[in-house]
Coordinates of C-alpha atoms in Angstrom, one line a residue:
X154 CA -27.1 101.6 -20.4
X155 CA -26.2 99.6 -23.0
X156 CA -25.6 96.4 -21.1
X157 CA -29.2 96.9 -19.2
X158 CA -30.8 96.8 -22.3
X159 CA -29.2 93.8 -24.0
X160 CA -29.7 92.1 -19.9
X161 CA -33.1 93.3 -20.3
X162 CA -33.7 91.7 -23.7
X163 CA -32.1 88.2 -22.4
X164 CA -34.3 88.3 -19.8
X165 CA -37.1 89.2 -21.8
X166 CA -36.6 86.5 -24.5
X167 CA -35.9 83.7 -21.3
X168 CA -39.4 84.6 -20.3
X169 CA -40.8 84.6 -23.3
X170 CA -39.6 81.2 -24.2
X171 CA -41.0 79.9 -20.8
X172 CA -44.1 81.3 -21.1
X173 CA -44.7 80.2 -24.5
X174 CA -43.0 76.5 -23.4
X175 CA -45.9 76.1 -20.6
X176 CA -48.3 78.1 -22.1
X177 CA -48.8 75.9 -25.6
X178 CA -48.3 72.4 -23.4
X179 CA -51.1 70.5 -24.6
X180 CA -53.4 73.3 -25.5
X181 CA -56.8 72.5 -26.4
X182 CA -56.2 68.6 -26.7
X183 CA -57.3 65.6 -24.7
X184 CA -53.9 64.7 -24.1
X185 CA -50.6 66.5 -23.2
X186 CA -47.1 65.2 -22.7
X187 CA -43.5 66.6 -22.6
X188 CA -40.4 64.9 -23.7
X189 CA -36.7 65.7 -22.5
X190 CA -33.0 63.8 -23.1
X191 CA -30.6 63.3 -20.9
X192 CA -27.1 62.5 -22.3
X193 CA -25.6 58.7 -22.1
X194 CA -22.6 58.1 -23.8
X195 CA -20.8 59.8 -26.9
X196 CA -23.9 59.6 -29.1
X197 CA -26.6 58.0 -27.2
X198 CA -29.5 60.0 -25.2
X199 CA -32.1 58.6 -23.2
X200 CA -35.6 60.4 -23.5
X201 CA -38.5 60.4 -21.3
X202 CA -41.7 61.5 -22.5
X203 CA -44.3 61.9 -19.7
X204 CA -47.9 61.6 -21.5
X205 CA -51.1 62.8 -19.6
X206 CA -54.6 62.3 -20.3
X207 CA -56.2 65.7 -20.0
X208 CA -59.7 64.4 -21.7
X209 CA -62.6 62.3 -20.2
X210 CA -61.8 59.0 -22.4
X211 CA -59.2 56.7 -21.0
X212 CA -55.8 56.5 -23.1
X213 CA -54.6 53.1 -24.1
X214 CA -52.0 53.8 -26.5
X215 CA -49.7 56.6 -28.2
X216 CA -48.3 57.0 -31.8
X217 CA -45.5 59.3 -31.1
X218 CA -43.9 61.6 -33.8
X219 CA -46.6 60.6 -36.2
X220 CA -50.1 61.6 -37.5
X221 CA -52.1 61.4 -40.6
X222 CA -52.8 64.6 -41.1
X223 CA -49.5 66.3 -41.7
X224 CA -46.9 65.3 -44.6
X225 CA -45.0 63.0 -44.6
X226 CA -46.4 61.1 -41.1
X227 CA -43.3 60.3 -39.1
X228 CA -41.1 62.8 -37.5
X229 CA -38.2 61.8 -35.7
X230 CA -34.7 62.3 -37.0
X231 CA -34.0 59.0 -37.7
X232 CA -34.6 55.3 -37.0
X233 CA -32.4 55.0 -34.1
X234 CA -34.8 54.6 -31.6
X235 CA -34.2 51.9 -29.2
X236 CA -34.5 49.8 -25.7
X237 CA -38.3 51.3 -25.7
X238 CA -39.9 50.6 -22.3
X239 CA -42.8 52.4 -20.4
X240 CA -44.2 52.7 -16.7
X241 CA -47.1 50.4 -15.8
X242 CA -46.9 47.8 -18.5
X243 CA -46.5 50.0 -21.3
X244 CA -44.0 48.7 -24.2
X245 CA -43.1 50.3 -27.7
X246 CA -41.9 49.5 -31.2
X247 CA -40.1 51.7 -33.4
X248 CA -42.1 52.2 -37.1
X249 CA -40.6 53.9 -39.7
X250 CA -39.5 57.5 -37.8
X251 CA -42.0 56.9 -35.2
X252 CA -42.8 55.0 -32.2
X253 CA -46.0 53.6 -31.0
X254 CA -46.9 53.0 -27.1
X255 CA -49.5 50.6 -25.9
X256 CA -50.0 47.5 -23.6
X257 CA -50.0 49.2 -20.3
X258 CA -52.5 50.3 -17.3
X259 CA -54.6 52.4 -19.3
X260 CA -54.9 56.1 -18.1
X261 CA -57.9 58.0 -16.9
X262 CA -58.4 61.8 -16.7
X263 CA -55.3 63.5 -14.8
X264 CA -53.2 60.9 -14.9
X265 CA -49.4 60.0 -16.7
X266 CA -47.0 57.4 -17.7
X267 CA -43.4 57.9 -18.2
X268 CA -42.4 56.3 -21.5
X269 CA -38.6 55.5 -22.4
X270 CA -36.5 55.3 -25.7
X271 CA -32.9 55.9 -26.6
X272 CA -31.7 57.1 -29.6
X273 CA -28.3 58.3 -31.1
X274 CA -29.7 61.8 -31.7
X275 CA -29.7 64.9 -29.5
X276 CA -32.5 66.5 -28.0
X277 CA -31.1 70.0 -30.2
X278 CA -31.3 67.4 -33.2
X279 CA -34.9 66.5 -32.1
X280 CA -36.0 70.0 -31.4
X281 CA -34.9 71.0 -34.8
X282 CA -36.8 68.5 -36.8
X283 CA -40.2 69.7 -38.0
X284 CA -43.1 68.2 -36.3
X285 CA -40.9 65.9 -34.3
X286 CA -43.1 65.9 -31.2
X287 CA -46.9 65.7 -33.3
X288 CA -48.4 62.8 -31.9
X289 CA -52.0 61.1 -31.6
X290 CA -53.3 58.7 -28.6
X291 CA -56.3 56.4 -28.3
X292 CA -58.9 55.1 -26.2
X293 CA -58.0 51.7 -27.3
X294 CA -55.3 50.1 -30.1
X295 CA -53.4 52.7 -32.4
X296 CA -56.2 53.3 -35.0
X297 CA -58.5 51.2 -33.3
X298 CA -60.2 53.2 -30.6
X299 CA -61.4 57.5 -30.4
X300 CA -58.4 59.6 -30.7
X301 CA -57.0 62.5 -29.0
X302 CA -56.4 64.1 -32.7
X303 CA -52.8 65.5 -33.1
X304 CA -51.2 67.2 -30.3
X305 CA -47.8 68.3 -30.1
X306 CA -45.5 66.9 -27.0
X307 CA -43.6 69.9 -26.1
X308 CA -39.7 69.4 -25.7
X309 CA -38.5 70.7 -22.4
X310 CA -35.3 72.4 -22.6
X311 CA -32.3 70.0 -20.7
X312 CA -31.2 71.7 -17.2
X313 CA -27.9 72.1 -18.4
X314 CA -29.1 74.2 -21.4
X315 CA -31.3 76.8 -18.6
X316 CA -28.5 76.7 -16.1
X317 CA -25.7 78.3 -18.5
X318 CA -28.6 80.9 -20.1
X319 CA -29.1 82.0 -16.3
X320 CA -25.6 82.2 -15.8
X321 CA -24.9 84.1 -19.3
X322 CA -27.9 86.5 -17.8
X323 CA -26.0 86.9 -14.5
X324 CA -22.4 87.6 -16.2
X325 CA -24.4 90.3 -18.2
X326 CA -26.1 91.6 -15.1
X327 CA -22.6 92.0 -13.2
X328 CA -20.6 93.4 -16.3
X329 CA -23.0 96.0 -16.8
X330 CA -23.2 97.1 -12.9
X331 CA -19.4 96.9 -13.3
X332 CA -18.9 99.1 -16.1
X333 CA -21.1 101.6 -14.3

């Protein structure tokens, strides 16, 4: 009975995490996005940001991990971002502990673009850094056009982490059944 309770608890926590992640994705904003990282070397991760226009204005630029409205304004764990690129002509520049993306084909309602950067911090470090996804997108140049206001680019769990969590739940379930 005890093992069943632990399995139920793990399952409930997993479901809550997944629902929370999807429900908070772009709440009430004119843009939304996700960021995920994959390890490329011992101390190197490639991050992919998927930015989606969820409003009625075109989006032409993004200031990722920055906002004028909260605390220190710059939110990446450190200044190691490099190899900053994007689809459809978007490019980027590291500014302190943030990244400015612009110069590409503007996004219209419902369209998305993938933006990339490399860094020496892990996805866990990124997720643990306060406000690391807090960002602002603009219709026009950065700080030169109407903005979306603050929104959070949500971190997506690594597929390996989700697989390990699933294996743990399966192991607990099997263990509980064997003890009965």
